[in-house]
Coordinates of N, CA and C in Angstrom, one line a residue:
X1 N 18.7 -99.6 -63.3 CA 18.2 -100.2 -64.4 C 18.6 -101.2 -64.8
X2 N 19.7 -101.7 -64.4 CA 20.6 -102.4 -65.2 C 20.6 -103.9 -65.4
X3 N 20.6 -104.5 -66.8 CA 20.8 -106.2 -66.0 C 21.1 -107.2 -66.7
X4 N 21.7 -107.5 -66.8 CA 22.4 -108.7 -67.5 C 21.4 -109.2 -68.3
X5 N 22.3 -109.2 -69.3 CA 21.3 -109.3 -70.5 C 20.9 -111.0 -71.0
X6 N 22.1 -111.9 -70.3 CA 21.9 -113.5 -70.2 C 20.1 -114.1 -70.4
X7 N 20.0 -113.0 -69.8 CA 18.1 -113.5 -70.3 C 17.7 -113.1 -72.0
X8 N 17.5 -112.0 -72.2 CA 17.5 -111.7 -73.2 C 17.5 -112.9 -73.9
X9 N 19.4 -113.1 -74.6 CA 20.3 -113.3 -75.4 C 20.2 -115.0 -75.1
X10 N 20.1 -116.0 -74.2 CA 19.4 -117.3 -74.7 C 18.0 -117.3 -74.8
X11 N 17.2 -116.5 -74.9 CA 16.2 -116.9 -75.5 C 16.0 -117.2 -76.9
X12 N 17.1 -116.1 -77.4 CA 17.1 -116.5 -79.2 C 17.2 -117.7 -79.4
X13 N 18.7 -118.4 -78.4 CA 20.1 -119.4 -78.9 C 18.5 -120.9 -78.6
X14 N 18.0 -121.1 -77.0 CA 16.9 -121.5 -76.7 C 16.6 -122.6 -78.5
X15 N 15.7 -121.5 -79.0 CA 14.5 -122.0 -80.1 C 15.6 -123.6 -80.4
X16 N 15.0 -124.6 -81.2 CA 15.1 -126.0 -81.8 C 16.2 -126.3 -80.5
X17 N 17.0 -125.5 -79.7 CA 18.0 -126.9 -79.3 C 17.0 -128.0 -78.1
X18 N 17.8 -129.3 -78.6 CA 18.3 -129.9 -77.7 C 19.2 -131.2 -77.4
X19 N 19.6 -131.2 -76.2 CA 20.7 -131.5 -75.6 C 21.3 -132.8 -76.3
X20 N 22.6 -133.4 -76.6 CA 23.6 -134.4 -77.1 C 24.5 -134.7 -76.0
X21 N 25.6 -135.7 -76.3 CA 26.5 -135.4 -76.1 C 28.0 -135.5 -77.0
X22 N 29.4 -135.3 -76.2 CA 30.6 -135.3 -77.1 C 30.1 -134.5 -78.4
X23 N 30.6 -135.1 -79.8 CA 31.4 -134.3 -80.4 C 30.3 -133.7 -80.9
X24 N 29.0 -134.5 -81.4 CA 27.4 -134.1 -80.7 C 27.2 -133.2 -81.2
X25 N 27.5 -132.9 -79.1 CA 26.7 -131.7 -78.7 C 27.5 -130.2 -79.4
X26 N 28.9 -130.3 -79.6 CA 29.4 -129.6 -80.0 C 28.9 -128.8 -80.9
X27 N 28.7 -130.1 -81.8 CA 28.5 -129.6 -83.1 C 27.1 -129.1 -83.7
X28 N 26.8 -129.3 -83.0 CA 24.8 -128.7 -81.9 C 24.8 -127.5 -81.8
X29 N 25.7 -127.2 -80.7 CA 26.4 -125.4 -80.2 C 26.5 -124.3 -80.9
X30 N 27.1 -125.3 -81.8 CA 27.6 -124.2 -82.6 C 27.1 -123.8 -83.8
X31 N 25.7 -124.6 -84.7 CA 25.2 -124.4 -85.3 C 23.8 -123.9 -85.0
X32 N 23.4 -124.3 -83.7 CA 22.3 -123.0 -82.3 C 23.4 -121.8 -82.5
X33 N 24.5 -121.2 -82.7 CA 25.2 -120.1 -82.1 C 25.2 -119.4 -83.6
X34 N 25.2 -120.3 -84.5 CA 25.3 -119.3 -86.5 C 23.5 -119.1 -86.3
X35 N 22.4 -120.0 -86.1 CA 21.3 -119.6 -86.7 C 20.6 -118.5 -85.4
X36 N 21.5 -117.9 -83.9 CA 21.6 -117.2 -83.3 C 22.1 -115.6 -83.6
X37 N 22.9 -116.0 -84.5 CA 24.3 -114.4 -85.1 C 23.2 -113.7 -86.1
X38 N 22.2 -114.2 -86.5 CA 21.0 -113.8 -87.4 C 20.0 -112.6 -87.0
X39 N 20.8 -112.8 -86.1 CA 19.5 -111.9 -85.0 C 20.5 -110.3 -84.0
X40 N 21.8 -110.4 -84.6 CA 22.6 -109.9 -83.9 C 23.2 -108.7 -84.6
X41 N 23.0 -107.6 -84.5 CA 23.2 -107.0 -82.9 C 21.9 -107.0 -82.7
X42 N 21.5 -107.4 -80.8 CA 20.9 -107.1 -80.9 C 20.4 -105.7 -79.9
X43 N 19.0 -105.0 -79.9 CA 18.7 -104.1 -78.9 C 18.3 -103.9 -77.4
X44 N 19.9 -103.8 -76.7 CA 19.2 -104.0 -75.2 C 18.1 -103.1 -74.5
X45 N 18.0 -102.4 -75.2 CA 16.6 -100.9 -74.7 C 17.9 -99.6 -74.3
X46 N 18.0 -99.6 -72.6 CA 19.2 -98.1 -72.0 C 20.1 -98.9 -72.0
X47 N 20.2 -100.4 -71.7 CA 22.0 -100.6 -71.4 C 22.4 -100.8 -72.3
X48 N 22.2 -101.1 -73.7 CA 23.3 -101.0 -74.8 C 22.9 -102.4 -75.7
X49 N 24.0 -103.0 -76.5 CA 23.7 -103.6 -77.4 C 24.5 -104.8 -77.7
X50 N 24.0 -105.9 -77.7 CA 24.8 -107.0 -77.8 C 25.3 -107.6 -79.2
X51 N 26.6 -107.3 -79.7 CA 26.5 -107.4 -80.6 C 27.6 -108.3 -81.4
X52 N 27.6 -109.1 -80.8 CA 28.2 -110.4 -81.5 C 28.5 -111.9 -80.4
X53 N 28.2 -112.1 -81.0 CA 28.4 -114.6 -80.0 C 29.2 -115.5 -81.3
X54 N 29.7 -116.1 -80.4 CA 30.6 -116.8 -80.9 C 30.6 -118.1 -80.1
X55 N 31.5 -119.0 -81.0 CA 32.3 -120.4 -80.7 C 33.5 -120.3 -80.6
X56 N 34.2 -120.1 -79.5 CA 35.3 -120.4 -80.0 C 36.0 -121.9 -80.3
X57 N 36.6 -122.4 -80.8 CA 37.1 -123.9 -80.6 C 38.7 -123.9 -79.8
X58 N 39.0 -123.0 -80.3 CA 40.5 -122.9 -79.7 C 40.5 -123.6 -77.8
X59 N 39.5 -122.6 -77.2 CA 39.8 -123.0 -75.9 C 38.2 -123.5 -75.1
X60 N 37.0 -124.2 -76.7 CA 36.3 -124.0 -76.1 C 35.3 -123.7 -75.4
X61 N 35.2 -122.0 -75.8 CA 34.1 -121.1 -75.2 C 32.7 -121.0 -76.1
X62 N 31.9 -120.5 -75.4 CA 30.4 -119.6 -75.7 C 31.2 -118.0 -75.2
X63 N 31.3 -117.1 -76.5 CA 31.4 -116.0 -76.3 C 30.3 -114.8 -76.9
X64 N 30.1 -113.7 -75.0 CA 29.5 -113.0 -76.1 C 29.5 -111.5 -76.0
X65 N 29.3 -110.8 -76.7 CA 29.8 -109.1 -76.7 C 29.0 -108.6 -76.7
X66 N 29.3 -107.8 -75.4 CA 28.2 -106.0 -75.1 C 29.4 -105.2 -75.5
X67 N 28.2 -103.7 -75.8 CA 28.3 -103.0 -75.9 C 27.7 -102.3 -75.1
X68 N 28.5 -101.0 -74.4 CA 26.9 -100.8 -73.1 C 27.0 -99.5 -73.0
X69 N 25.9 -99.3 -72.5 CA 25.1 -97.4 -72.9 C 26.3 -97.0 -71.0
X70 N 27.3 -96.2 -71.5 CA 27.3 -95.4 -69.7 C 27.6 -95.0 -68.8
X71 N 26.4 -94.4 -69.8 CA 25.8 -93.4 -69.0 C 24.8 -94.5 -67.9
X72 N 24.4 -95.2 -67.9 CA 23.5 -96.4 -66.7 C 24.3 -96.3 -66.0
X73 N 25.8 -98.0 -66.7 CA 26.3 -98.9 -66.0 C 27.4 -98.7 -67.0
X74 N 29.2 -98.2 -66.2 CA 30.4 -98.2 -66.4 C 30.5 -99.5 -66.0
X75 N 31.8 -99.2 -66.9 CA 32.2 -100.8 -67.1 C 33.7 -101.1 -65.8
X76 N 33.4 -99.3 -65.3 CA 34.4 -99.7 -64.1 C 33.9 -99.4 -63.2
X77 N 32.5 -99.6 -62.8 CA 31.4 -99.7 -61.6 C 31.5 -101.3 -62.0
X78 N 31.1 -102.1 -63.1 CA 30.9 -103.5 -63.0 C 32.6 -104.1 -62.6
X79 N 34.2 -103.2 -62.7 CA 34.9 -103.6 -61.9 C 34.8 -103.7 -61.1
X80 N 34.4 -102.4 -60.1 CA 34.3 -102.9 -58.5 C 33.9 -103.7 -58.8
X81 N 32.6 -104.0 -59.2 CA 31.2 -104.8 -58.4 C 31.7 -106.8 -59.4
X82 N 32.1 -106.5 -59.8 CA 32.4 -107.9 -60.5 C 31.8 -109.2 -60.0
X83 N 32.7 -109.0 -58.6 CA 31.9 -110.9 -57.8 C 30.8 -110.6 -57.5
X84 N 29.9 -109.4 -57.4 CA 28.3 -109.5 -57.9 C 28.3 -109.4 -58.7
X85 N 28.5 -109.6 -59.6 CA 27.8 -109.8 -61.1 C 28.3 -110.9 -61.9
X86 N 29.1 -111.7 -61.2 CA 29.0 -112.4 -61.8 C 28.0 -113.0 -60.6
X87 N 28.0 -113.6 -59.8 CA 26.9 -114.1 -59.0 C 25.6 -113.7 -59.4
X88 N 24.8 -112.4 -59.5 CA 23.9 -112.6 -60.6 C 23.6 -113.4 -62.4
X89 N 24.4 -113.4 -62.8 CA 25.1 -113.9 -63.9 C 24.6 -115.3 -63.8
X90 N 25.1 -116.1 -62.3 CA 25.4 -117.9 -62.5 C 23.6 -118.0 -61.9
X91 N 23.7 -117.2 -61.2 CA 21.8 -117.1 -60.5 C 20.6 -116.8 -61.8
X92 N 21.2 -115.8 -63.0 CA 20.2 -116.0 -63.9 C 20.0 -117.2 -64.8
X93 N 21.8 -117.3 -65.0 CA 21.2 -118.3 -65.5 C 20.7 -120.2 -65.4
X94 N 20.5 -120.0 -64.4 CA 19.9 -121.6 -63.2 C 18.4 -121.6 -63.8
X95 N 18.1 -120.6 -64.2 CA 16.2 -120.3 -64.7 C 15.7 -121.6 -65.3
X96 N 14.5 -122.2 -65.8 CA 13.4 -122.7 -66.0 C 14.7 -122.7 -67.9
X97 N 13.9 -121.7 -68.1 CA 14.8 -121.1 -69.6 C 16.5 -121.2 -70.3
X98 N 16.9 -120.8 -69.2 CA 18.3 -121.0 -69.7 C 19.2 -121.6 -69.2
X99 N 18.4 -122.8 -68.5 CA 18.9 -124.4 -68.2 C 18.8 -124.6 -69.3
X100 N 18.4 -124.6 -70.4 CA 18.2 -125.5 -71.4 C 19.4 -125.1 -72.4
X101 N 20.0 -123.6 -72.4 CA 21.4 -123.9 -72.6 C 22.5 -124.1 -72.3
X102 N 22.1 -124.1 -71.0 CA 23.9 -123.9 -70.1 C 23.9 -125.5 -70.2
X103 N 22.7 -126.4 -70.1 CA 23.4 -128.1 -70.7 C 23.3 -128.6 -71.6
X104 N 23.5 -127.6 -73.2 CA 23.8 -127.2 -74.1 C 25.5 -126.8 -74.1
X105 N 25.7 -125.6 -73.4 CA 27.6 -125.5 -73.7 C 27.8 -126.2 -72.5
X106 N 27.9 -127.0 -70.8 CA 28.3 -128.3 -70.4 C 28.4 -129.0 -71.4
X107 N 27.3 -129.7 -71.7 CA 27.2 -131.1 -72.1 C 28.5 -131.3 -73.5
X108 N 29.2 -129.5 -74.2 CA 29.8 -129.8 -75.7 C 31.0 -129.9 -74.2
X109 N 31.3 -129.3 -73.7 CA 32.5 -128.8 -72.3 C 33.4 -127.6 -72.5
X110 N 32.5 -127.1 -72.9 CA 32.3 -125.6 -73.2 C 32.3 -125.2 -72.5
X111 N 33.1 -122.9 -71.9 CA 32.8 -122.3 -70.8 C 32.0 -121.6 -71.2
X112 N 30.9 -120.3 -71.0 CA 30.1 -119.3 -70.9 C 31.1 -118.3 -71.2
X113 N 31.2 -116.6 -71.3 CA 31.9 -115.6 -71.0 C 31.7 -114.6 -72.5
X114 N 31.2 -113.6 -70.8 CA 30.3 -112.2 -71.5 C 31.9 -110.7 -71.6
X115 N 32.1 -110.4 -72.7 CA 33.1 -109.4 -73.2 C 32.0 -108.6 -72.8
X116 N 32.2 -107.3 -72.0 CA 32.1 -106.1 -71.4 C 31.9 -105.1 -72.6
X117 N 32.1 -103.8 -73.5 CA 32.6 -102.9 -73.7 C 32.2 -101.7 -73.4
X118 N 32.5 -100.3 -73.1 CA 32.1 -99.8 -72.7 C 31.7 -98.1 -73.8
X119 N 30.2 -97.5 -74.1 CA 30.3 -97.2 -76.1 C 31.0 -96.5 -75.7
X120 N 31.2 -95.3 -74.8 CA 32.1 -94.0 -74.5 C 33.6 -94.8 -74.4
X121 N 33.7 -94.9 -73.0 CA 35.3 -95.4 -72.7 C 36.1 -96.3 -73.3
X122 N 35.6 -98.0 -73.8 CA 36.2 -98.5 -74.8 C 36.7 -99.8 -73.6
X123 N 36.7 -99.2 -73.1 CA 37.0 -100.5 -71.4 C 36.0 -101.5 -71.6
X124 N 37.8 -102.1 -71.8 CA 36.3 -104.1 -71.4 C 36.6 -104.9 -69.9
X125 N 35.8 -105.6 -69.4 CA 35.4 -106.2 -68.4 C 35.0 -107.5 -69.6
X126 N 35.6 -108.9 -69.1 CA 35.5 -110.2 -69.4 C 35.3 -110.8 -68.3
X127 N 34.0 -111.2 -68.5 CA 32.8 -112.6 -66.8 C 33.1 -113.5 -67.6
X128 N 33.5 -115.3 -66.7 CA 33.7 -116.4 -68.0 C 33.0 -116.8 -66.6
X129 N 32.4 -117.9 -66.7 CA 31.8 -119.4 -66.3 C 32.4 -120.8 -66.7
X130 N 33.2 -120.6 -66.2 CA 33.5 -122.1 -66.4 C 33.2 -123.3 -66.3
X131 N 33.1 -124.4 -67.2 CA 32.7 -125.7 -67.2 C 32.4 -126.0 -66.6
X132 N 33.2 -126.3 -65.0 CA 32.5 -126.7 -63.8 C 31.9 -126.0 -63.4
X133 N 31.8 -124.6 -63.1 CA 30.7 -123.7 -62.8 C 29.7 -124.8 -63.5
X134 N 29.8 -124.4 -64.7 CA 27.9 -124.4 -65.5 C 27.6 -126.3 -64.6
X135 N 28.5 -127.2 -65.2 CA 27.7 -127.8 -64.3 C 27.3 -127.9 -62.6
X136 N 28.1 -127.2 -62.3 CA 27.3 -127.0 -60.1 C 25.9 -125.7 -60.6
X137 N 25.5 -125.4 -61.6 CA 24.4 -124.7 -62.4 C 23.6 -125.4 -62.3
X138 N 23.7 -126.5 -63.1 CA 22.9 -127.7 -63.7 C 22.7 -128.8 -62.2
X139 N 23.5 -128.6 -61.6 CA 23.3 -129.8 -60.3 C 23.0 -129.4 -59.1
X140 N 22.5 -127.6 -59.2 CA 22.5 -127.3 -57.8 C 20.5 -126.6 -57.8
X141 N 19.8 -127.0 -56.8 CA 18.8 -126.7 -57.2 C 18.3 -125.6 -56.3
X142 N 18.3 -124.2 -56.9 CA 17.2 -123.2 -56.3 C 16.7 -123.5 -56.3
X143 N 15.2 -122.7 -55.1 CA 13.9 -122.5 -54.8 C 13.4 -120.9 -55.4
X144 N 12.6 -121.2 -56.6 CA 12.8 -119.9 -57.3 C 12.4 -118.3 -56.2
X145 N 11.3 -118.6 -55.3 CA 11.7 -116.9 -54.3 C 12.5 -117.0 -53.5
X146 N 13.7 -118.7 -53.2 CA 15.0 -117.6 -53.1 C 15.9 -116.9 -53.9
X147 N 15.9 -117.7 -55.0 CA 16.9 -117.4 -56.3 C 16.4 -115.6 -57.0
X148 N 15.1 -115.0 -56.7 CA 14.6 -114.4 -57.2 C 14.5 -113.4 -55.8
X149 N 15.4 -113.4 -54.6 CA 15.1 -113.1 -53.7 C 16.8 -112.1 -54.0
X150 N 18.0 -113.5 -54.1 CA 19.2 -113.2 -54.2 C 19.3 -111.9 -55.8
X151 N 18.4 -112.2 -56.2 CA 18.3 -111.3 -58.2 C 18.3 -109.9 -57.2
X152 N 17.4 -109.8 -56.7 CA 17.0 -108.4 -56.1 C 18.0 -108.3 -55.3
X153 N 19.0 -108.8 -54.7 CA 19.6 -107.4 -53.5 C 21.1 -107.9 -54.4
X154 N 21.3 -108.4 -56.0 CA 22.1 -108.0 -56.7 C 22.4 -106.7 -57.5
X155 N 20.8 -106.9 -58.4 CA 20.7 -105.7 -59.2 C 20.4 -104.3 -57.8
X156 N 20.5 -104.6 -57.2 CA 20.9 -103.3 -55.7 C 21.7 -103.0 -56.1
X157 N 22.4 -104.1 -55.1 CA 23.6 -103.5 -55.4 C 24.8 -103.3 -56.7
X158 N 24.3 -103.9 -57.6 CA 24.6 -103.2 -59.1 C 24.5 -101.9 -59.6
X159 N 22.8 -101.2 -59.2 CA 22.3 -100.4 -59.5 C 23.2 -99.1 -58.1
X160 N 23.2 -99.3 -57.0 CA 24.2 -98.4 -56.8 C 25.8 -98.6 -56.7
X161 N 26.4 -99.4 -57.2 CA 27.2 -99.6 -57.8 C 27.7 -98.6 -58.7
X162 N 27.1 -98.0 -59.8 CA 26.3 -97.1 -61.4 C 26.0 -95.3 -60.3
X163 N 26.3 -95.7 -58.9 CA 25.4 -94.3 -59.0 C 26.5 -93.2 -58.1
X164 N 26.3 -91.9 -58.7 CA 25.1 -91.8 -59.1 C 25.0 -91.6 -60.6
X165 N 23.8 -91.2 -61.2 CA 23.4 -91.5 -62.5 C 23.3 -90.3 -62.8
X166 N 23.6 -90.0 -64.0 CA 22.7 -88.8 -64.7 C 21.4 -88.5 -65.1
X167 N 20.8 -88.7 -65.3 CA 19.8 -89.0 -66.2 C 19.0 -87.5 -66.5
X168 N 20.0 -86.5 -66.6 CA 19.2 -85.0 -67.9 C 18.1 -84.9 -66.6
X169 N 17.5 -83.4 -67.4 CA 16.4 -82.7 -66.9 C 16.6 -83.0 -65.7
X170 N 17.2 -82.3 -64.6 CA 17.7 -81.9 -63.5 C 18.0 -83.5 -62.8
X171 N 17.8 -84.8 -62.5 CA 17.1 -85.8 -61.9 C 18.7 -86.4 -62.4
X172 N 18.9 -86.7 -60.8 CA 20.3 -87.8 -60.8 C 19.7 -89.1 -59.8
X173 N 20.3 -89.8 -60.6 CA 19.7 -91.0 -59.4 C 20.8 -91.5 -58.3
X174 N 20.7 -91.7 -57.2 CA 21.2 -91.8 -56.4 C 21.7 -92.6 -55.3
X175 N 20.6 -93.7 -55.8 CA 20.8 -94.2 -54.9 C 19.3 -95.5 -54.6
X176 N 19.5 -96.4 -54.8 CA 18.7 -98.0 -54.6 C 18.3 -98.8 -53.3
X177 N 16.9 -98.6 -53.1 CA 17.4 -100.2 -51.9 C 16.2 -101.3 -51.5
X178 N 16.9 -102.3 -51.1 CA 15.4 -103.4 -51.3 C 15.0 -103.4 -49.4
X179 N 14.0 -102.6 -49.3 CA 13.6 -102.8 -47.7 C 12.1 -103.6 -47.6
X180 N 11.7 -104.1 -47.0 CA 10.9 -105.7 -47.0 C 10.3 -106.1 -48.9
X181 N 9.6 -105.9 -49.3 CA 8.8 -106.3 -50.2 C 8.6 -104.5 -50.9
X182 N 9.3 -103.8 -50.5 CA 9.9 -102.4 -51.7 C 10.8 -102.6 -52.2
X183 N 11.2 -102.6 -53.8 CA 12.4 -101.8 -54.0 C 12.1 -100.1 -54.8
X184 N 13.2 -100.5 -53.9 CA 13.2 -98.0 -53.8 C 14.6 -97.9 -54.6
X185 N 13.6 -96.9 -54.9 CA 15.0 -96.3 -56.1 C 14.6 -94.6 -55.2
X186 N 15.8 -94.0 -55.5 CA 15.6 -92.6 -55.1 C 16.3 -91.7 -56.2
X187 N 14.9 -90.4 -56.1 CA 16.3 -89.5 -57.6 C 16.5 -88.4 -56.9
X188 N 18.3 -87.4 -57.1 CA 18.1 -86.4 -56.4 C 17.4 -85.1 -57.6
X189 N 16.3 -83.7 -57.0 CA 15.9 -82.9 -58.0 C 16.8 -81.9 -57.6
X190 N 17.1 -81.3 -59.2 CA 17.7 -79.6 -59.3 C 16.3 -78.7 -59.2
X191 N 16.7 -78.5 -57.4 CA 14.8 -77.5 -57.4 C 14.9 -76.3 -58.4
X192 N 16.3 -76.2 -59.2 CA 16.2 -74.9 -60.2 C 16.5 -75.3 -62.2
X193 N 15.6 -76.6 -61.9 CA 15.1 -77.5 -62.4 C 13.4 -77.5 -62.8
X194 N 13.5 -78.4 -61.8 CA 12.5 -78.9 -61.8 C 11.7 -77.6 -60.2
X195 N 10.3 -78.1 -60.3 CA 9.1 -77.7 -59.3 C 8.2 -79.1 -58.7
X196 N 9.2 -79.1 -57.3 CA 8.2 -80.9 -57.0 C 6.9 -80.2 -57.0
X197 N 6.5 -79.2 -56.3 CA 4.9 -78.6 -55.9 C 4.0 -79.4 -57.6
X198 N 4.7 -79.0 -58.7 CA 4.1 -79.2 -60.7 C 4.9 -80.5 -60.7
X199 N 5.0 -81.4 -60.1 CA 5.5 -82.7 -60.6 C 4.3 -83.7 -59.2
X200 N 3.8 -83.0 -58.2 CA 3.0 -83.8 -57.5 C 1.4 -83.6 -58.2
X201 N 1.3 -81.7 -58.8 CA 0.1 -81.8 -59.7 C 0.0 -82.6 -60.8
X202 N 1.0 -82.6 -61.4 CA 1.2 -84.0 -63.0 C 1.7 -85.2 -62.6
X203 N 0.9 -85.5 -61.2 CA 1.4 -86.8 -61.1 C 1.0 -88.1 -62.1
X204 N 0.1 -88.2 -62.4 CA -1.2 -89.1 -63.2 C 0.1 -89.0 -65.0
X205 N 0.2 -88.0 -65.3 CA 1.4 -87.9 -66.9 C 2.7 -88.1 -66.2
X206 N 2.7 -88.3 -65.1 CA 4.7 -88.8 -64.9 C 3.9 -90.1 -64.5
X207 N 3.2 -90.4 -63.9 CA 3.0 -92.3 -63.7 C 3.0 -92.7 -65.4
X208 N 2.8 -92.3 -66.5 CA 2.4 -92.4 -67.2 C 3.0 -92.6 -68.0
X209 N 4.5 -91.4 -68.0 CA 5.4 -91.7 -68.7 C 6.8 -93.3 -67.9
X210 N 6.2 -92.6 -66.1 CA 7.8 -94.2 -66.1 C 6.5 -95.1 -66.8
X211 N 5.9 -95.6 -66.6 CA 4.9 -96.7 -67.6 C 5.7 -97.1 -68.7
X212 N 5.3 -95.8 -69.9 CA 6.1 -96.1 -70.7 C 8.2 -96.7 -70.8
X213 N 8.2 -96.6 -69.8 CA 10.0 -96.9 -69.7 C 10.5 -98.3 -69.7
X214 N 8.5 -98.7 -69.1 CA 9.2 -100.6 -68.8 C 8.8 -101.0 -70.4
X215 N 8.5 -99.8 -71.6 CA 8.8 -101.4 -72.5 C 10.2 -101.3 -72.8
X216 N 11.2 -100.5 -72.3 CA 12.4 -100.4 -72.6 C 13.1 -102.7 -71.7
X217 N 13.3 -103.2 -72.9 CA 13.7 -105.0 -72.5 C 14.6 -104.6 -70.8
X218 N 16.3 -103.5 -70.8 CA 16.1 -103.7 -69.8 C 15.3 -103.6 -68.5
X219 N 15.0 -102.7 -68.9 CA 14.0 -102.1 -67.1 C 12.8 -102.8 -67.6
X220 N 12.4 -104.1 -68.7 CA 11.0 -104.3 -68.3 C 11.8 -106.0 -67.5
X221 N 13.1 -106.0 -67.9 CA 13.7 -107.5 -67.5 C 13.7 -107.5 -65.7
X222 N 14.2 -106.2 -65.6 CA 14.1 -105.6 -63.6 C 12.8 -105.8 -63.1
X223 N 12.2 -105.1 -63.5 CA 10.6 -105.5 -62.5 C 10.3 -106.4 -63.2
X224 N 10.3 -107.2 -64.5 CA 9.6 -108.7 -64.0 C 9.9 -109.1 -63.3
X225 N 11.4 -108.6 -63.1 CA 12.2 -109.6 -61.6 C 11.9 -109.4 -60.7
X226 N 11.7 -108.2 -60.5 CA 10.4 -107.6 -59.2 C 9.5 -108.5 -59.0
X227 N 8.3 -107.8 -59.7 CA 7.1 -108.9 -59.6 C 6.7 -110.1 -59.2
X228 N 8.1 -111.1 -60.1 CA 7.7 -112.2 -59.1 C 8.0 -112.6 -59.0
X229 N 9.1 -111.7 -57.4 CA 9.6 -111.8 -56.1 C 8.6 -111.2 -55.5
X230 N 7.1 -110.5 -56.4 CA 5.8 -110.3 -55.0 C 6.4 -107.8 -54.6
X231 N 7.2 -108.1 -54.9 CA 7.6 -106.5 -54.4 C 6.8 -105.2 -55.4
X232 N 6.4 -104.4 -53.9 CA 6.2 -102.5 -54.8 C 7.4 -102.1 -55.4
X233 N 7.6 -101.7 -56.3 CA 8.6 -101.1 -57.1 C 8.2 -99.0 -56.3
X234 N 8.7 -98.2 -55.6 CA 9.4 -96.8 -55.3 C 9.9 -96.2 -55.6
X235 N 9.5 -94.8 -56.7 CA 10.3 -93.9 -57.3 C 9.4 -92.7 -56.9
X236 N 11.1 -92.7 -55.4 CA 11.3 -91.4 -54.4 C 12.3 -90.2 -55.6
X237 N 11.7 -88.9 -55.3 CA 11.9 -87.5 -55.8 C 12.5 -86.6 -54.2
X238 N 13.6 -85.9 -54.0 CA 14.2 -85.4 -53.1 C 14.7 -84.4 -53.7
X239 N 14.1 -83.2 -53.0 CA 14.6 -81.9 -54.0 C 15.7 -81.8 -53.4
X240 N 16.8 -80.8 -54.0 CA 18.3 -80.7 -53.8 C 18.7 -79.5 -52.7
X241 N 17.7 -78.9 -52.8 CA 18.2 -77.9 -51.8 C 16.7 -77.8 -50.7
X242 N 16.1 -78.3 -50.8 CA 15.0 -78.2 -49.7 C 14.8 -79.9 -49.4
X243 N 15.3 -80.0 -50.0 CA 14.5 -81.5 -48.7 C 13.5 -82.4 -49.1
X244 N 13.0 -81.1 -49.6 CA 10.9 -81.9 -50.1 C 11.1 -83.7 -50.5
X245 N 10.4 -84.8 -50.4 CA 9.9 -85.9 -50.9 C 8.6 -85.6 -51.5
X246 N 8.5 -86.5 -52.4 CA 7.4 -87.1 -52.8 C 7.4 -88.1 -53.8
X247 N 7.0 -88.9 -54.3 CA 7.4 -91.2 -54.5 C 6.3 -91.1 -55.2
X248 N 6.1 -91.9 -56.0 CA 5.6 -93.0 -56.8 C 5.6 -94.4 -55.9
X249 N 4.4 -94.7 -56.7 CA 4.1 -96.3 -56.0 C 4.2 -97.2 -57.4
X250 N 4.5 -98.4 -57.2 CA 3.6 -99.2 -58.4 C 3.5 -100.4 -57.8
X251 N 2.4 -101.2 -57.0 CA 1.7 -101.8 -56.5 C 2.0 -103.7 -57.5
X252 N 2.9 -104.5 -56.5 CA 3.4 -105.4 -57.4 C 2.0 -105.7 -58.8
X253 N 0.6 -105.4 -58.4 CA -0.9 -106.2 -59.2 C -0.6 -105.2 -59.7
X254 N -0.9 -104.0 -60.1 CA 0.2 -103.5 -60.9 C 1.8 -103.0 -61.9
X255 N 2.4 -103.5 -61.0 CA 3.2 -103.6 -62.5 C 3.1 -105.3 -62.7
X256 N 2.2 -106.5 -62.5 CA 1.8 -107.1 -63.3 C 1.4 -106.8 -64.7
X257 N 0.5 -106.3 -63.7 CA -0.5 -105.7 -64.6 C -0.2 -104.9 -66.4
X258 N 0.9 -104.6 -65.9 CA 2.0 -103.0 -66.6 C 2.8 -104.0 -67.9
X259 N 3.4 -104.8 -66.8 CA 4.2 -105.6 -67.8 C 3.3 -106.9 -68.1
X260 N 2.3 -106.7 -68.3 CA 1.5 -108.4 -69.4 C 0.5 -107.2 -70.7
X261 N 0.8 -106.0 -71.1 CA 0.9 -106.2 -72.3 C 1.6 -105.4 -73.2

């Protein structure tokens, strides 16, 4: 349930932006970043926090600084999956809203980078999108359906790179997969802690608890993408000793309904 934060960040920065050229574009970019800094630090839910946002005149770059919750996404996992992370980063920036910001940065002749820092380990990773790559994003017309599918595939790959994730209370996230129009998350249940039979009997209450998590910014961002792609989301629980299994399904229409609240 990790996801790149750029969409949230860009929503902050897009307010009152207009595209200009040359030095005027750079001046407007600096002003917009200064205004966005007043909203920091920004809580991104399970994923972590956006702690700082700067314009570095020495190399003409916009820099975002994030602290990661490494219980959800470790810096090491991101490094191992850095090519996919950057691909998703660029795909996310191709959306209608973020494109306004990307045009502003590109017109100023600047690049964009995000520096991730592990909240526990202190390890860091920096992803950079050059000015020429930003220009390519602006000049590429990708169908929304194709983009959503590519984002979903990337999201699943990122989740798997982070697994296993110990969620506590006897649950470990094991894997995710995209099967047709189903996004399936698989969790292993410690049967010395959790009674799968009782979980079945309490299905309604567990569904309500899952829906509460939909309000988390990073979770909501992921689920919104899945809803837009026409997908259902399946949470599958498997007993660690018996192999017993059951699952909760949220249909696409249910997702859209819960996310609209």
